[in-house]
PDB file of C-alpha atoms in Angstrom:
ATOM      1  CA  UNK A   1      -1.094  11.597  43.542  1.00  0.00           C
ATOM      2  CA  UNK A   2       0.583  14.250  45.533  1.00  0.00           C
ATOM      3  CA  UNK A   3       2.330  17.164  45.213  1.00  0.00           C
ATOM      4  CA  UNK A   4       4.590  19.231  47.898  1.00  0.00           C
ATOM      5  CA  UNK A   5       4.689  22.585  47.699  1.00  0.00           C
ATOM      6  CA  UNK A   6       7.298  25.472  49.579  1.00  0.00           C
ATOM      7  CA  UNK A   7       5.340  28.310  50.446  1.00  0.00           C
ATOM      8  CA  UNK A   8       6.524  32.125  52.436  1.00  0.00           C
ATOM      9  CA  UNK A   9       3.449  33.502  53.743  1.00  0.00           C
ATOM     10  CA  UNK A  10       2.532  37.399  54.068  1.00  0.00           C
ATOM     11  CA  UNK A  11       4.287  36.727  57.558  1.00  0.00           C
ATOM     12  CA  UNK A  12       7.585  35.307  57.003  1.00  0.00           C
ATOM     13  CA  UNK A  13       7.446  31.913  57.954  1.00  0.00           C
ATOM     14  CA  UNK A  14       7.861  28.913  55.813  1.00  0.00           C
ATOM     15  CA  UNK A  15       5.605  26.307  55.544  1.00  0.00           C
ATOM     16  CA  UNK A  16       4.961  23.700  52.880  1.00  0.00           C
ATOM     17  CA  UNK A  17       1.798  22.265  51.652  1.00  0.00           C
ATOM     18  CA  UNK A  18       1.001  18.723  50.518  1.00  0.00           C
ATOM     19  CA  UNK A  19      -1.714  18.554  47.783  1.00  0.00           C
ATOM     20  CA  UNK A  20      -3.137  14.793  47.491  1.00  0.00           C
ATOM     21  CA  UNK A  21      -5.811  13.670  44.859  1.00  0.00           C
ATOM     22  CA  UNK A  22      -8.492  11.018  44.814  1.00  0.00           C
ATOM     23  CA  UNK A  23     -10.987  10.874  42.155  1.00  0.00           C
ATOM     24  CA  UNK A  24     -14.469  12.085  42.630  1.00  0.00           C
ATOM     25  CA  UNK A  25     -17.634  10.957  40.797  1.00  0.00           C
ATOM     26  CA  UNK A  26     -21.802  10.784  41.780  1.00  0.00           C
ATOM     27  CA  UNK A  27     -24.642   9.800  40.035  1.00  0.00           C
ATOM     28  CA  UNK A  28     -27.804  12.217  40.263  1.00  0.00           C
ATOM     29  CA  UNK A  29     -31.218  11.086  39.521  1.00  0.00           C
ATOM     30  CA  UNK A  30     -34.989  11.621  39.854  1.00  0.00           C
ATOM     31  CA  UNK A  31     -34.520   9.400  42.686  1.00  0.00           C
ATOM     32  CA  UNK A  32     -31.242  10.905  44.128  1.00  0.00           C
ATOM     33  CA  UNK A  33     -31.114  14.023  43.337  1.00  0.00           C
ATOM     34  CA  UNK A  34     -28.932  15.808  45.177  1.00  0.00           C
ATOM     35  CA  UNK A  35     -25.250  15.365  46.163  1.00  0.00           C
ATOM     36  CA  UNK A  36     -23.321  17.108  49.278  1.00  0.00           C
ATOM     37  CA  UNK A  37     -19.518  17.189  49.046  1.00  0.00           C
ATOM     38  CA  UNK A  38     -18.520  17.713  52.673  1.00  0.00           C
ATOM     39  CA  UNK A  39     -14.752  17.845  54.943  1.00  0.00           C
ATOM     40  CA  UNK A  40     -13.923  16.478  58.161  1.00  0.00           C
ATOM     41  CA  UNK A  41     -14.539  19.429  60.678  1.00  0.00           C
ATOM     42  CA  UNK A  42     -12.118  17.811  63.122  1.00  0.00           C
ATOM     43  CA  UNK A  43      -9.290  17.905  61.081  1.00  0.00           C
ATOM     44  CA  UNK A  44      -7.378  20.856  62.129  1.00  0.00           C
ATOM     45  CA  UNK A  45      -4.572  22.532  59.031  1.00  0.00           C
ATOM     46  CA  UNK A  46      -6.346  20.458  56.491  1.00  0.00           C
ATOM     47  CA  UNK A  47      -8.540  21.829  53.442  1.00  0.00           C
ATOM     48  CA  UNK A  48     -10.951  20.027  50.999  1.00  0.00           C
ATOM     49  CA  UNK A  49     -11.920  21.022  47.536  1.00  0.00           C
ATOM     50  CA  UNK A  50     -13.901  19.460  45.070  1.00  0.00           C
ATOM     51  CA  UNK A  51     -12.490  19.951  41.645  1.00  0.00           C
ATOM     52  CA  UNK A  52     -15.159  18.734  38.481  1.00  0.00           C
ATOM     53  CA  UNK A  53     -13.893  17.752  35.197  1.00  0.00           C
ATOM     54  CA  UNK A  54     -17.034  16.388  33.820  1.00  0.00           C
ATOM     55  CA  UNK A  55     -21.179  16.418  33.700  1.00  0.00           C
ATOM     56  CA  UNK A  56     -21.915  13.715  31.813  1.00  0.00           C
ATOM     57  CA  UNK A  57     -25.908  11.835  30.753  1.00  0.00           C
ATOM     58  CA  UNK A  58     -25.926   8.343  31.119  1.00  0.00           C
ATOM     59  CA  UNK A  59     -27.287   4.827  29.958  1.00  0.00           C
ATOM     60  CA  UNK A  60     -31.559   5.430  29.528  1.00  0.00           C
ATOM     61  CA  UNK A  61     -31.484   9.441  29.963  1.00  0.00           C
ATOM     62  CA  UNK A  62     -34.887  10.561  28.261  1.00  0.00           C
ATOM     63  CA  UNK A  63     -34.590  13.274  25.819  1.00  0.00           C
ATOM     64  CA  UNK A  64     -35.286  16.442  28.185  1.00  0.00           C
ATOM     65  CA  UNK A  65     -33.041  18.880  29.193  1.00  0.00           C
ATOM     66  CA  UNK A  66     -31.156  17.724  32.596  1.00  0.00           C
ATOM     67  CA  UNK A  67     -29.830  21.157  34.435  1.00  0.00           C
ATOM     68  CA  UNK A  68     -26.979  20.274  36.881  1.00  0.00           C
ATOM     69  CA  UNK A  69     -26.918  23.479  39.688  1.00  0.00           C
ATOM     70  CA  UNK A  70     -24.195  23.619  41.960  1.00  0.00           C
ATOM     71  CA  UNK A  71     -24.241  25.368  45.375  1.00  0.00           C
ATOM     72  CA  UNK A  72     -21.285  26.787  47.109  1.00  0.00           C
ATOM     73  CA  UNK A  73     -19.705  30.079  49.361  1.00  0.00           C
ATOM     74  CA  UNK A  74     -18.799  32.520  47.067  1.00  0.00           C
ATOM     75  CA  UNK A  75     -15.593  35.423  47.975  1.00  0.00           C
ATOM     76  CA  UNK A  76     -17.865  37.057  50.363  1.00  0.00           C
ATOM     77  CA  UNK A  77     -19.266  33.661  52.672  1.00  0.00           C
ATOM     78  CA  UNK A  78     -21.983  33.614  51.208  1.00  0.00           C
ATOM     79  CA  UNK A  79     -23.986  30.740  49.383  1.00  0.00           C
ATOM     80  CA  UNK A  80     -24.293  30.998  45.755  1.00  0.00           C
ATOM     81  CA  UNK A  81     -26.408  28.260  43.745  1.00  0.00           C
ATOM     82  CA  UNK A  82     -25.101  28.328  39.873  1.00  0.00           C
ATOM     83  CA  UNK A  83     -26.233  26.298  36.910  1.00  0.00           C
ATOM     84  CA  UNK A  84     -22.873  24.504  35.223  1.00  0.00           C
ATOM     85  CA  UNK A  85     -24.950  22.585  32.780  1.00  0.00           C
ATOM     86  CA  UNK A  86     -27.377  22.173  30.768  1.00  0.00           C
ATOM     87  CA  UNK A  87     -27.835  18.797  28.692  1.00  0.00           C
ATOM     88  CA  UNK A  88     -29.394  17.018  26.113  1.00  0.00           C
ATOM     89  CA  UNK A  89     -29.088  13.523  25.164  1.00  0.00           C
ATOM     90  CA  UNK A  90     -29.532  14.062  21.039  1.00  0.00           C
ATOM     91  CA  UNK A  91     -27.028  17.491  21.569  1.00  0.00           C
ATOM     92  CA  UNK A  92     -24.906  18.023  24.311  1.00  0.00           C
ATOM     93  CA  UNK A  93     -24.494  14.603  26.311  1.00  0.00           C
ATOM     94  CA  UNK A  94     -21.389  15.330  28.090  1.00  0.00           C
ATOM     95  CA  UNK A  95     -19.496  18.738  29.412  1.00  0.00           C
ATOM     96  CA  UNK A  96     -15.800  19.329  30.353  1.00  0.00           C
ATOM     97  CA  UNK A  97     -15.596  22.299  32.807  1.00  0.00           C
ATOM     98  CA  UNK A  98     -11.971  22.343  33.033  1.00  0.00           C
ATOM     99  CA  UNK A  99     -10.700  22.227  36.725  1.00  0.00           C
ATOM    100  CA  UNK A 100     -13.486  23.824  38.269  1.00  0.00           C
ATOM    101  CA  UNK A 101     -12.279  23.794  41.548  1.00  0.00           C
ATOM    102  CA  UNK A 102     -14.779  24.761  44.348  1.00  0.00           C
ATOM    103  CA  UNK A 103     -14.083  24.698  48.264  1.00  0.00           C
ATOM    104  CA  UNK A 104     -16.169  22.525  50.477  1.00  0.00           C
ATOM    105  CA  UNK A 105     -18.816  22.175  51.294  1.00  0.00           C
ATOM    106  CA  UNK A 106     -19.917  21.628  47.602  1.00  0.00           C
ATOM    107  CA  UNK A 107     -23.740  20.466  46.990  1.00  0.00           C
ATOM    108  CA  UNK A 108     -24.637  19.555  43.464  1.00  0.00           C
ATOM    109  CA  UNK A 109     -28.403  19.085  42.325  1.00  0.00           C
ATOM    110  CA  UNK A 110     -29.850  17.879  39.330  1.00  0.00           C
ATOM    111  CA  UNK A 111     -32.309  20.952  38.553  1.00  0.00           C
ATOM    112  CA  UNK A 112     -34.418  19.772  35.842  1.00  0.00           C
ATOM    113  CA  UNK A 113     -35.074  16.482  34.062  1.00  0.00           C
ATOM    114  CA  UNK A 114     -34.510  12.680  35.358  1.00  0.00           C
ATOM    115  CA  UNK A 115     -31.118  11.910  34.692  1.00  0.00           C
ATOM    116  CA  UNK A 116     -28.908  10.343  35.150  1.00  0.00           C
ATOM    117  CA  UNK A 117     -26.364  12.154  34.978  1.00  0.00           C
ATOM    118  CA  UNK A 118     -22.971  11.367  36.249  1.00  0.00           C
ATOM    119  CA  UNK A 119     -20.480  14.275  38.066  1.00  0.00           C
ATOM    120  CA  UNK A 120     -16.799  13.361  38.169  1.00  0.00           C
ATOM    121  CA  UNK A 121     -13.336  15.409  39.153  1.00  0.00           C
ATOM    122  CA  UNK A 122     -10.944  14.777  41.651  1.00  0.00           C
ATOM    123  CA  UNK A 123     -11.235  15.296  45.841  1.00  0.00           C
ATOM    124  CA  UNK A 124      -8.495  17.380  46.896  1.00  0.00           C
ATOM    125  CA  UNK A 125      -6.942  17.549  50.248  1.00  0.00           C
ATOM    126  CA  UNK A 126      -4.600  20.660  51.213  1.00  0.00           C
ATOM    127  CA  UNK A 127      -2.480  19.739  53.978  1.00  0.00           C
ATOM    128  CA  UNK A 128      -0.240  22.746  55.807  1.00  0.00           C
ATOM    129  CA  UNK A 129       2.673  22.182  57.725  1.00  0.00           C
ATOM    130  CA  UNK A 130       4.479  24.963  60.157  1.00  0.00           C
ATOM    131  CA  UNK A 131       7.804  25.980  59.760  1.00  0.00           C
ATOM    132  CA  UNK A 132       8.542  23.770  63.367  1.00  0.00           C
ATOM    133  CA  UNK A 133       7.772  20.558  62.151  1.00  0.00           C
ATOM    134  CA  UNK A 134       9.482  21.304  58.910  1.00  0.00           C
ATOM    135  CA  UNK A 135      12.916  21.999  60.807  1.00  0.00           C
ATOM    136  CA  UNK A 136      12.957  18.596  62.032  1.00  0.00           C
ATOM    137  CA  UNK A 137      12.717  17.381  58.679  1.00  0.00           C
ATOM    138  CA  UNK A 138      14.973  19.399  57.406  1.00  0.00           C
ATOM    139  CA  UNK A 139      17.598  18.380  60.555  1.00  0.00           C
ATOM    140  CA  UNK A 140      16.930  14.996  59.326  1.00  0.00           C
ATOM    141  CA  UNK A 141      17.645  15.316  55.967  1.00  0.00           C
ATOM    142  CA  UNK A 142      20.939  17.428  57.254  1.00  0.00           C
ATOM    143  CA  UNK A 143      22.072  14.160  59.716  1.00  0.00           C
ATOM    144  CA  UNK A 144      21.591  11.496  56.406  1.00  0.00           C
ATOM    145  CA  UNK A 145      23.602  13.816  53.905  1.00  0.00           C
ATOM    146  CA  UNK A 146      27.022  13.693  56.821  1.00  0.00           C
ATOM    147  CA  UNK A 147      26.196  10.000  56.985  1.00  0.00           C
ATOM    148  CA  UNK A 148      27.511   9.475  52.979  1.00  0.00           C
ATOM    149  CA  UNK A 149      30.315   9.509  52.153  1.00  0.00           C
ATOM    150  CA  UNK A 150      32.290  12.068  49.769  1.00  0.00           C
ATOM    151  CA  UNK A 151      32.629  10.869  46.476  1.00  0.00           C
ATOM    152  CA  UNK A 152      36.421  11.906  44.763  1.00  0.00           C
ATOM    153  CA  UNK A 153      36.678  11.810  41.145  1.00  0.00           C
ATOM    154  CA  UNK A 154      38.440   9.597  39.518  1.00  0.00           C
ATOM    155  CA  UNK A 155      42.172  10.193  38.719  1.00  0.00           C
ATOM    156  CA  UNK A 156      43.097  10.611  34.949  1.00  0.00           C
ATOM    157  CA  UNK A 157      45.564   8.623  33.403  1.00  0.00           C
ATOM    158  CA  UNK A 158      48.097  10.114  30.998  1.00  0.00           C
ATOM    159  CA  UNK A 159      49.209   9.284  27.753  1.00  0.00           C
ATOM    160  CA  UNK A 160      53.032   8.965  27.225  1.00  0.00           C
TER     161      UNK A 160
END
């Protein structure tokens, strides 16, 4: 799925923005139990978030608590490690956190307890676009509309 957006920027200039999703899910464990959510540093105009949906136990969690911590950069650059949840296989199996949406690099670590437990949201890739490249899109569009022709309505007979 993708989405286009129009955007003016404190500046002036136009750009647009194309928002594409992919879904997103890991498994964390006593034996894996850690997960880093990282972008492509050579992709230049191009921004990655991780956005979770749900924390979920699954098939032959024990009955202990499983604490699910996430790490990220918080408003100020620095790294901030937060517990999202907390669960319980005879209580609280599963979580919905909304659209928790969290910029990459994302890590996610299973705390406490054995797991598994599964972490699953979408991958979402911000793409920006100058005002340049969107003129010649826009000339395009311009040069295809001339091309059709002018559709006339249709004359009305009258009654006599």
């Amino acid at each position: 799925m993708s989405f286009v957006e129009d955007d003016v920027s404190d500046s002036g200039v136009e750009s647009r923005s194309r928002l594409e999703s992919y879904v997103f899910s890991c498994e964390l464990s006593s034996e894996v139990p850690f997960y880093t959510f990282q972008a492509d540093e050579d992709e230049e105009d191009v921004e990655h978030f991780l956005e979770l949906r749900t924390i979920c136990l699954g098939d032959g969690a024990k009955e202990e608590n499983n604490v699910v911590e996430v790490t990220a950069m918080n408003h100020q650059g620095k790294k901030i490690a937060v517990p999202v949840a907390n669960l319980n296989i005879s209580c609280l199996p599963m979580v919905s956190l909304g659209e928790f949406e969290l910029m990459a690099p994302v890590t996610l670590r299973l705390k406490s307890g054995s797991g598994p437990v599964t972490v699953s949201g979408l991958h979402l890739v911000a793409t920006e676009n100058e005002e340049s490249e969107i003129s010649d899109e826009d000339d395009d569009e311009d040069v295809s509309e001339e091309e059709m022709p002018s559709i006339k309505p249709a004359k009305k007979k009258q009654k006599a």
